[in-house]
Amino acid sequence: MAKRYDEVMSLSLRRGFIWPSVDIYGGFAGFYDYGHLGAAMKRKWENLWLKYFLGLSKRYHLIDTTNILPFKSLKASGHVDHFTDILVSCSGCGMSHRGDHLVQDETGKSAESLSTDEIDAEIQKLGLKCPKCGGALQSSTEFNMMIPLSIGPTGADKAYLRPETAQGAFLNFKREFESLRRKIPFGLAIIGRAFRNEISPRQGTYRMREFIQAELQIFFNPNTFDDEVDFKSVEDEVLRISFEDKKEDGHVENIRAGDLIDRLPKFYVYHMVKIQQFYLDLLGMPRERFRFAELGEKERAFYNRLHFDIEIKLDSMNGWGEINGIHYRTDHDLSGHQAGSNEKMTVTVDGERVLPHVLELSFGVDRNIWAFLDVFYEKNEKSVLRLPRRIAPITIGVFPLVSKGGLPELAIEIFESLDDDFECFYDEAGSIGKRYARMDEIGTPFCLTVDYDSLENKDVTIRERDSTHQKRVPISELSQTFKDLLKTGAGF
RNA sequence: GCGGUCGUGAUCUAGCCUGGUUAGGAUCUGAGGUUCCCAACCUCAUUGCUCGGGUUCAAAUCCCGGCGGCCGCACCA
């Protein structure tokens, strides 16, 4: 609902999570900046993502690669050709259509590889009119979703901002294969920015022209990977899935992982389970808001053999919103770069010569941040952001009950002792209730309050956000108490 | 990109149709008071008509254009 979208965006603007870039000049469509709370939350999400997904294997590692890629590499990857649409607009109603679709609908043959001139010639020859209003079609224009750059003093070196971080992993495959001692499987993770020239960016951080991806590319031997994952450990997990044919009506099936292996590879299901556990167990996403949604042959990219999106049910988006994808890219990328660069990408492992396949776990970081704000923001008479403890931008609010009588001094002392290990925030302005409310609204899971008894007994009150329950804890035990409370599943 | 609709302090909004005092309210924020364990109260204060042009004696208000938001279509390898 637009109302929900406005609620979440209003919180975000007011408190400092996310807002439009270049705001003071009227904004810049498709670009958003993170404020101090948003940036802190995003960093925590990214760190948790890294810890969890790199933790799946000792052979999964983080790398960091350039935002700008030369023409050649993106030609080889298929993006120069396949990331382009040829658009034809109608001189009557102004509607634009994809040129290759118009021609293909008429001839029944794929027209995807035709140039603008060829499309125009076909339209002439076939006498095509606007399918909407029957008006005359204008000559076609090429539209590439990649943002082009001119590099060097003459600008002669053509390049693009990367449309996905994944290419950085493929381009570094050979180097890493060597430095990781010539073994597969291994995984290369990248957290970084990607750029797409979206025609009409909309819906806040859901369709941006510059966005952040967290991706893990896993390189493996397709003949042996099923046996290399510990499928036994996940086979009883029940996954929430919508298959292609049942996706539209919102139907979600609960299927045991072990019962999926007649239609999906074990290694694929294994990673589905790990992703579901990341959201449901580690981050506390409500189960009914989570699902895998299958993409059919027409929907998925040319390089994907299998593609499920991870979707979260969002009130601000009026339903299921895609936040991540699991893509089985086969050997598409390595064989493309092998052909484009003349570098051999095949490897010999255990006497067998293989061109590794790739499983991509792709996460939209901005979409995740938005999804967590939407799902966990509760706005009634009170305003509470019930974020998972580990991605809350501030962990502990530290207050003196009143700002006199020696209470601020002790509170500041405690604040300083905890601030190295936890994100803390000190406040003595306004009533104690007001200060709790301020922390509730930005998702701070715990507050501690120093009162007059604290001076005598050397203890303080800890107050938990969701229950508003309080406990008395000795000052000397605070650090350990909060460490325990931040463990997954810890109760208050 | 096409069409519709909208744009008032940090946030939400009244005023606009029917041009005319210091643009009103609520929340938030800051200072002071109060010292109260869940958005209490009192005093004071800061911040605004999206930008540019036009009409007019006079524009938040009418007209045109830009930028931006949302919705529909298209697009989203």
XYZ file of C-alpha atoms (C1' of nucleotides) in Angstrom:
569
model
C 0.000 0.000 0.000
C 1.139 3.503 -0.723
C 0.210 4.335 2.850
C 2.607 1.755 4.247
C 5.326 2.879 1.862
C 4.915 6.448 3.105
C 5.015 5.340 6.728
C 8.287 3.506 6.294
C 9.799 6.239 4.150
C 8.743 8.880 6.641
C 10.471 7.033 9.479
C 13.491 6.623 7.293
C 13.677 10.336 6.432
C 12.976 11.534 9.927
C 15.452 9.361 11.753
C 18.225 8.929 9.206
C 18.001 5.557 7.450
C 17.574 6.215 3.733
C 16.668 9.225 1.609
C 16.903 10.450 -1.992
C 20.369 11.460 -3.144
C 21.048 15.083 -4.018
C 17.942 15.974 -2.086
C 18.671 19.708 -1.850
C 18.679 19.977 -5.655
C 15.335 18.228 -5.933
C 16.538 14.644 -5.985
C 18.000 12.343 -8.590
C 15.682 9.586 -9.755
C 16.951 6.128 -8.999
C 19.610 7.128 -6.494
C 19.433 6.931 -2.713
C 21.819 7.723 0.143
C 22.075 6.069 3.533
C 21.951 8.255 6.616
C 23.842 7.453 9.807
C 21.397 4.811 11.029
C 20.874 3.249 7.612
C 24.600 2.998 7.000
C 25.152 1.388 10.402
C 22.356 -1.086 9.814
C 23.564 -1.889 6.318
C 27.081 -2.515 7.565
C 25.783 -4.877 10.226
C 23.661 -6.723 7.693
C 26.647 -7.069 5.382
C 28.900 -8.305 8.153
C 26.338 -10.854 9.238
C 25.879 -11.969 5.637
C 29.630 -12.408 5.239
C 30.050 -14.277 8.494
C 27.199 -16.617 7.672
C 27.802 -17.359 4.006
C 31.590 -17.486 4.156
C 31.036 -19.727 7.160
C 29.333 -22.331 4.960
C 32.745 -23.484 3.760
C 36.376 -22.846 4.551
C 36.826 -22.414 0.826
C 34.490 -19.437 0.459
C 36.296 -16.096 0.465
C 35.675 -12.388 0.091
C 37.264 -10.503 -2.804
C 36.887 -6.936 -4.020
C 36.851 -5.904 -7.655
C 36.404 -2.823 -9.850
C 33.139 -1.056 -10.601
C 34.274 -0.248 -14.139
C 34.744 -2.957 -16.715
C 36.061 -2.648 -20.258
C 33.877 -3.276 -23.283
C 35.631 -6.537 -24.161
C 34.837 -8.277 -20.919
C 31.171 -7.345 -21.062
C 30.981 -8.334 -24.694
C 32.274 -11.777 -23.714
C 29.864 -12.032 -20.802
C 26.969 -11.374 -23.141
C 25.900 -8.105 -21.574
C 26.724 -5.874 -24.540
C 24.384 -7.896 -26.736
C 21.800 -9.310 -24.372
C 21.470 -6.365 -22.037
C 20.212 -4.258 -24.945
C 16.632 -3.776 -25.969
C 15.532 -2.276 -29.243
C 12.550 -0.046 -28.649
C 10.056 1.079 -31.242
C 7.543 3.742 -30.355
C 4.222 4.471 -31.993
C 3.692 7.892 -33.547
C -0.001 7.638 -32.711
C -0.368 6.627 -29.089
C 3.245 7.049 -28.054
C 3.454 3.536 -26.655
C 6.865 1.925 -26.903
C 7.329 -1.699 -27.819
C 10.273 -4.038 -28.003
C 11.255 -4.251 -31.645
C 12.366 -7.868 -31.497
C 9.068 -8.882 -29.906
C 7.053 -7.160 -32.660
C 8.988 -8.955 -35.366
C 9.016 -12.256 -33.518
C 5.248 -12.169 -32.923
C 4.730 -11.774 -36.652
C 7.311 -14.235 -37.996
C 7.439 -16.681 -35.113
C 11.235 -16.605 -35.311
C 13.610 -15.154 -32.746
C 14.615 -11.617 -33.653
C 16.761 -10.970 -30.628
C 20.034 -10.679 -32.546
C 18.796 -8.152 -35.112
C 20.221 -4.623 -35.229
C 18.129 -1.458 -35.245
C 18.458 -1.205 -39.043
C 17.407 -4.798 -39.477
C 14.437 -4.349 -37.170
C 13.368 -1.256 -39.147
C 13.713 -3.193 -42.400
C 11.617 -6.063 -41.036
C 8.930 -3.668 -39.829
C 8.815 -2.089 -43.310
C 8.754 -5.448 -45.066
C 6.078 -6.949 -42.844
C 4.060 -3.725 -42.761
C 3.819 -3.807 -38.948
C 1.623 -1.324 -37.128
C 1.285 -0.463 -33.470
C -0.400 -3.453 -31.817
C -2.178 -1.141 -29.418
C -3.721 1.480 -31.657
C -2.776 0.507 -35.212
C -0.741 3.688 -35.668
C 2.468 4.031 -37.667
C 5.692 2.941 -35.967
C 8.686 5.231 -35.718
C 12.213 4.052 -36.433
C 13.744 1.994 -33.672
C 16.223 3.099 -31.057
C 18.690 1.024 -29.148
C 18.527 0.991 -25.399
C 21.245 -0.630 -23.331
C 20.694 -1.030 -19.630
C 24.406 -0.574 -18.931
C 25.752 2.885 -18.188
C 28.552 3.679 -20.690
C 31.787 5.452 -19.844
C 34.642 6.937 -21.803
C 37.987 6.161 -20.228
C 41.348 7.843 -20.774
C 42.284 11.268 -22.159
C 40.741 10.733 -25.563
C 37.787 8.772 -24.234
C 38.486 6.172 -26.858
C 38.489 3.228 -24.481
C 34.891 2.120 -24.161
C 33.805 0.803 -20.803
C 30.719 0.417 -18.655
C 29.822 0.574 -15.031
C 29.316 -3.060 -14.061
C 25.704 -4.212 -14.288
C 26.334 -6.922 -11.679
C 29.151 -7.635 -9.240
C 29.314 -11.240 -10.393
C 31.623 -10.522 -13.318
C 34.362 -9.561 -10.879
C 34.364 -13.107 -9.575
C 34.455 -14.685 -13.041
C 37.263 -12.407 -14.186
C 39.316 -13.407 -11.151
C 38.539 -17.107 -11.327
C 41.909 -18.158 -12.731
C 43.942 -16.125 -10.265
C 41.981 -17.450 -7.327
C 42.105 -21.017 -8.592
C 45.893 -20.709 -8.461
C 46.097 -18.976 -5.103
C 43.558 -21.330 -3.576
C 45.890 -24.213 -4.495
C 44.102 -25.521 -7.576
C 41.087 -27.069 -5.954
C 37.382 -26.739 -6.492
C 34.819 -26.124 -5.208
C 35.544 -22.649 -3.966
C 33.450 -19.542 -3.602
C 34.146 -15.867 -4.240
C 31.980 -13.303 -2.499
C 31.735 -9.656 -3.465
C 29.819 -6.902 -1.747
C 29.733 -3.886 -3.963
C 27.868 -1.546 -6.216
C 26.227 -2.315 -9.526
C 24.675 0.053 -12.028
C 21.763 -0.229 -14.416
C 20.132 2.460 -16.478
C 16.585 1.600 -15.441
C 13.969 3.182 -17.669
C 11.737 4.264 -14.855
C 13.180 3.775 -11.379
C 10.441 3.728 -8.782
C 9.374 2.349 -5.443
C 12.254 3.734 -3.446
C 15.151 1.374 -3.039
C 13.443 -1.337 -5.074
C 14.443 -0.101 -8.507
C 17.621 1.896 -8.380
C 20.161 2.906 -10.971
C 22.993 2.420 -8.503
C 22.578 -0.342 -5.984
C 24.493 -2.679 -3.729
C 24.783 -6.399 -4.249
C 26.143 -9.067 -1.975
C 26.930 -12.060 -4.143
C 28.627 -15.388 -3.679
C 29.774 -17.218 -6.792
C 30.483 -20.876 -6.106
C 32.661 -22.660 -8.669
C 32.236 -26.414 -8.722
C 32.536 -29.631 -10.652
C 28.994 -30.448 -11.834
C 29.734 -34.177 -11.671
C 30.659 -34.220 -8.009
C 29.156 -31.188 -6.243
C 25.996 -33.019 -5.164
C 28.165 -35.341 -3.080
C 30.345 -32.558 -1.697
C 27.583 -30.704 0.117
C 26.377 -32.084 3.442
C 22.874 -32.764 2.234
C 22.074 -35.142 5.084
C 22.254 -32.264 7.533
C 19.533 -30.306 5.747
C 17.239 -32.920 4.215
C 14.526 -32.618 6.879
C 14.270 -28.847 6.653
C 10.908 -27.763 5.271
C 11.188 -25.125 2.555
C 8.546 -22.602 1.564
C 8.290 -22.645 -2.205
C 6.058 -21.283 -4.944
C 6.546 -23.079 -8.216
C 6.262 -21.273 -11.507
C 2.734 -22.413 -12.298
C 1.299 -21.542 -8.891
C 3.166 -18.366 -8.103
C 0.535 -15.855 -9.124
C -2.182 -16.734 -6.624
C 0.309 -16.500 -3.776
C 0.215 -20.233 -3.153
C 3.174 -21.387 -1.095
C 3.984 -25.049 -0.584
C 5.849 -26.475 2.360
C 8.198 -29.112 1.025
C 10.835 -31.141 2.811
C 14.264 -30.578 1.287
C 14.766 -34.320 0.851
C 11.618 -34.502 -1.260
C 12.838 -31.886 -3.709
C 15.815 -33.767 -5.079
C 13.862 -35.512 -7.799
C 13.324 -32.130 -9.452
C 16.308 -30.068 -8.266
C 20.004 -30.896 -7.748
C 21.064 -31.603 -4.183
C 23.599 -28.803 -4.159
C 20.909 -26.356 -5.208
C 18.454 -27.457 -2.520
C 21.241 -27.417 0.066
C 21.865 -23.740 -0.568
C 18.149 -22.979 -0.544
C 17.999 -24.406 2.953
C 20.999 -22.376 4.067
C 19.413 -19.184 2.770
C 16.077 -19.921 4.405
C 17.870 -20.567 7.701
C 19.715 -17.265 7.353
C 16.403 -15.410 7.231
C 14.204 -17.445 9.529
C 16.642 -18.634 12.182
C 19.372 -16.020 12.252
C 17.369 -12.911 11.385
C 13.965 -13.841 12.729
C 12.013 -13.103 9.568
C 8.435 -14.347 10.106
C 8.056 -17.627 8.256
C 4.841 -16.639 6.492
C 6.580 -13.657 4.897
C 9.315 -15.726 3.263
C 9.270 -17.849 0.129
C 11.270 -19.101 -2.813
C 9.609 -18.255 -6.116
C 10.533 -20.175 -9.233
C 11.178 -18.283 -12.458
C 10.109 -19.955 -15.649
C 12.097 -20.209 -18.817
C 10.784 -16.940 -20.226
C 11.376 -14.960 -17.058
C 14.890 -15.994 -16.285
C 18.092 -14.666 -17.785
C 19.666 -16.330 -20.771
C 22.468 -17.828 -18.698
C 20.399 -19.391 -15.938
C 19.378 -23.016 -15.953
C 17.631 -22.777 -12.600
C 16.395 -19.627 -10.975
C 14.442 -19.105 -7.770
C 13.962 -15.675 -6.310
C 13.856 -15.155 -2.582
C 10.828 -13.049 -1.851
C 9.536 -11.283 1.226
C 5.917 -10.297 1.610
C 5.961 -6.535 2.000
C 3.027 -4.307 2.797
C 4.813 -1.340 1.233
C 5.086 -3.223 -2.064
C 1.599 -4.630 -2.011
C 2.774 -8.221 -1.874
C 5.772 -10.377 -2.566
C 8.947 -8.461 -3.320
C 12.087 -10.010 -4.755
C 15.154 -9.387 -2.626
C 17.573 -12.126 -3.714
C 18.053 -14.875 -6.259
C 19.701 -18.277 -6.505
C 20.999 -18.718 -10.015
C 22.495 -21.827 -11.501
C 24.575 -20.152 -14.215
C 26.205 -23.388 -15.446
C 29.477 -22.771 -17.309
C 28.018 -19.844 -19.217
C 30.314 -17.220 -17.732
C 33.581 -19.102 -17.708
C 33.097 -20.379 -21.231
C 32.226 -16.860 -22.385
C 35.361 -15.405 -20.883
C 37.398 -18.346 -22.132
C 36.282 -17.563 -25.664
C 36.641 -13.807 -25.232
C 40.050 -13.775 -23.597
C 41.658 -16.924 -25.016
C 42.579 -17.894 -21.463
C 41.832 -21.501 -20.612
C 39.268 -21.710 -17.835
C 39.182 -25.481 -17.651
C 40.868 -27.008 -14.639
C 42.172 -30.436 -13.857
C 41.046 -31.821 -10.546
C 41.639 -35.435 -9.500
C 42.744 -36.248 -13.016
C 39.484 -34.965 -14.469
C 39.407 -31.973 -16.791
C 36.356 -29.799 -16.209
C 35.034 -26.360 -16.950
C 33.571 -25.442 -13.568
C 29.921 -24.547 -13.222
C 28.720 -21.642 -11.135
C 26.025 -21.356 -8.510
C 25.301 -17.735 -7.707
C 23.721 -16.592 -4.458
C 22.756 -13.026 -5.233
C 21.450 -10.601 -2.607
C 20.121 -7.085 -3.113
C 21.441 -5.281 -0.062
C 19.276 -2.160 -0.388
C 16.190 -4.281 -0.876
C 17.062 -6.278 2.213
C 17.429 -3.140 4.290
C 14.092 -1.844 3.021
C 12.436 -5.204 3.634
C 13.627 -5.309 7.232
C 12.400 -1.780 7.868
C 9.018 -2.602 6.372
C 8.501 -5.954 8.075
C 9.655 -4.857 11.518
C 8.288 -1.325 11.759
C 5.211 -1.246 13.925
C 3.290 1.999 13.935
C 0.329 2.209 16.260
C -0.102 4.535 19.190
C 3.537 3.667 19.756
C 6.201 3.444 17.118
C 8.496 0.444 17.466
C 11.044 -0.886 15.011
C 11.418 -4.516 16.015
C 14.653 -5.153 14.140
C 16.646 -8.303 14.787
C 19.097 -7.462 17.561
C 22.142 -8.078 15.439
C 21.290 -5.622 12.670
C 19.933 -2.829 14.848
C 22.073 0.265 14.214
C 22.314 0.987 17.939
C 22.423 -1.863 20.429
C 22.239 -0.148 23.810
C 20.766 3.151 24.955
C 22.397 4.375 28.169
C 20.424 6.777 30.391
C 20.530 8.324 33.814
C 17.018 8.233 35.226
C 17.319 11.965 35.922
C 20.048 14.386 34.934
C 21.256 15.241 38.422
C 22.357 13.721 41.693
C 25.442 12.046 40.280
C 23.446 9.799 37.974
C 24.794 11.261 34.678
C 28.369 10.761 35.848
C 27.862 7.069 36.546
C 25.849 6.616 33.336
C 28.626 8.180 31.262
C 31.176 5.947 32.950
C 29.119 2.872 32.019
C 28.557 4.201 28.509
C 32.295 4.536 27.981
C 33.024 1.072 29.289
C 30.506 -0.545 26.917
C 30.993 1.624 23.852
C 34.073 -0.243 22.625
C 32.211 -3.531 22.321
C 28.668 -2.422 21.484
C 27.037 0.395 19.596
C 25.873 2.600 22.451
C 23.969 5.844 22.627
C 23.910 8.161 25.618
C 20.945 10.456 26.295
C 19.741 12.491 29.257
C 17.259 14.821 27.548
C 13.543 14.624 28.332
C 11.640 12.139 30.451
C 12.809 8.556 30.736
C 9.747 7.378 28.806
C 10.564 9.736 25.987
C 14.065 8.377 25.765
C 12.814 4.780 25.654
C 10.403 5.778 22.904
C 13.150 7.395 20.857
C 15.185 4.202 21.049
C 12.151 2.034 20.211
C 11.563 3.965 17.032
C 15.049 3.328 15.660
C 15.106 -0.312 16.685
C 17.484 -0.234 19.644
C 16.913 -3.577 21.379
C 18.159 -2.641 24.864
C 18.289 0.347 27.146
C 19.979 0.551 30.506
C 19.051 3.071 33.151
C 21.076 4.325 36.072
C 18.950 5.295 39.090
C 19.621 6.278 42.696
C 19.883 2.639 43.785
C 22.658 2.201 41.241
C 24.902 4.466 43.270
C 24.451 2.261 46.319
C 24.130 -1.221 44.850
C 26.310 -0.923 41.755
C 23.618 -2.264 39.475
C 21.356 -0.906 36.733
C 18.073 -1.661 34.997
C 18.127 -3.265 31.558
C 14.964 -2.781 29.555
C 14.147 -4.869 26.498
C 12.466 -3.202 23.533
C 9.820 -5.712 22.464
C 8.525 -6.821 25.857
C 9.447 -3.573 27.698
C 10.368 -5.891 30.570
C 13.141 -4.828 32.911
C 15.859 -6.639 34.814
C 18.331 -5.591 37.428
C 21.937 -6.434 36.486
C 25.209 -5.705 38.336
C 27.367 -3.178 36.484
C 30.288 -5.613 36.514
C 28.246 -8.170 34.540
C 26.860 -5.855 31.878
C 29.333 -6.672 29.136
C 28.829 -10.430 29.422
C 25.063 -10.027 29.734
C 24.819 -8.104 26.468
C 27.138 -10.534 24.698
C 24.792 -13.347 25.676
C 21.707 -11.386 24.686
C 23.088 -10.825 21.195
C 23.445 -14.539 20.550
C 20.823 -15.893 18.180
C 17.709 -17.016 19.953
C 18.706 -15.610 23.344
C 15.656 -14.752 25.437
C 15.415 -11.834 27.801
C 9.640 6.519 -22.259
C 3.891 7.533 -22.685
C -0.523 8.832 -19.796
C -2.688 10.247 -15.003
C -1.906 12.578 -10.389
C 0.732 15.211 -6.766
C 4.846 18.589 -4.556
C 3.702 23.799 2.000
C 9.478 23.851 8.149
C 12.898 17.607 9.865
C 7.869 14.695 9.598
C 2.362 14.851 8.827
C -0.878 18.451 7.296
C -4.640 23.375 6.795
C -4.796 27.246 3.208
C -5.059 26.846 -3.321
C -11.006 26.124 -6.550
C -12.800 32.097 -5.562
C -4.827 35.776 -5.985
C -4.514 40.595 -1.139
C -2.491 41.206 6.961
C 3.204 38.586 10.356
C 1.223 30.995 5.787
C -2.264 28.139 10.678
C -1.975 23.410 13.411
C 0.214 18.754 15.236
C 4.568 15.958 15.946
C 9.830 16.377 16.103
C 14.281 19.158 17.463
C 17.247 22.735 20.708
C 17.693 25.776 25.502
C 15.769 26.383 30.455
C 12.435 24.614 34.367
C 10.366 20.098 36.522
C 13.262 14.867 38.340
C 9.195 11.785 37.079
C 10.889 3.972 34.964
C 7.695 3.990 29.624
C 6.032 9.683 24.029
C 3.582 14.026 31.130
C 3.819 19.302 31.960
C 5.477 24.818 31.764
C 8.493 28.894 29.232
C 11.320 30.291 25.080
C 13.483 29.204 20.324
C 14.989 27.116 15.198
C 13.282 25.533 10.461
C 8.748 26.171 5.124
C 5.270 27.448 0.165
C 10.053 21.984 -5.293
C 12.897 25.109 -9.040
C 12.729 28.583 -13.276
C 9.814 31.705 -16.254
C 5.059 34.209 -17.264
C 0.231 36.919 -16.067
C -0.915 40.773 -12.297
C -0.532 46.726 -8.630
C -0.130 41.934 -5.940
C 1.194 34.647 -6.707
C 1.723 29.181 -1.935
C -2.858 30.229 -4.830
C -3.675 31.277 -12.058
C -0.582 29.717 -16.754
C 3.958 27.307 -19.087
C 8.411 24.480 -18.506
C 12.112 21.691 -15.572
C 13.096 18.457 -11.449
C 11.063 14.948 -8.119
C 7.263 11.371 -5.818
C 3.285 7.904 -6.555
C -0.222 5.019 -9.899
C -1.243 2.575 -14.845
C 1.161 0.838 -19.522
C 5.882 -0.554 -21.224
C 10.683 -1.981 -19.266
C 13.213 -4.852 -15.201
C 19.327 -9.465 -19.264
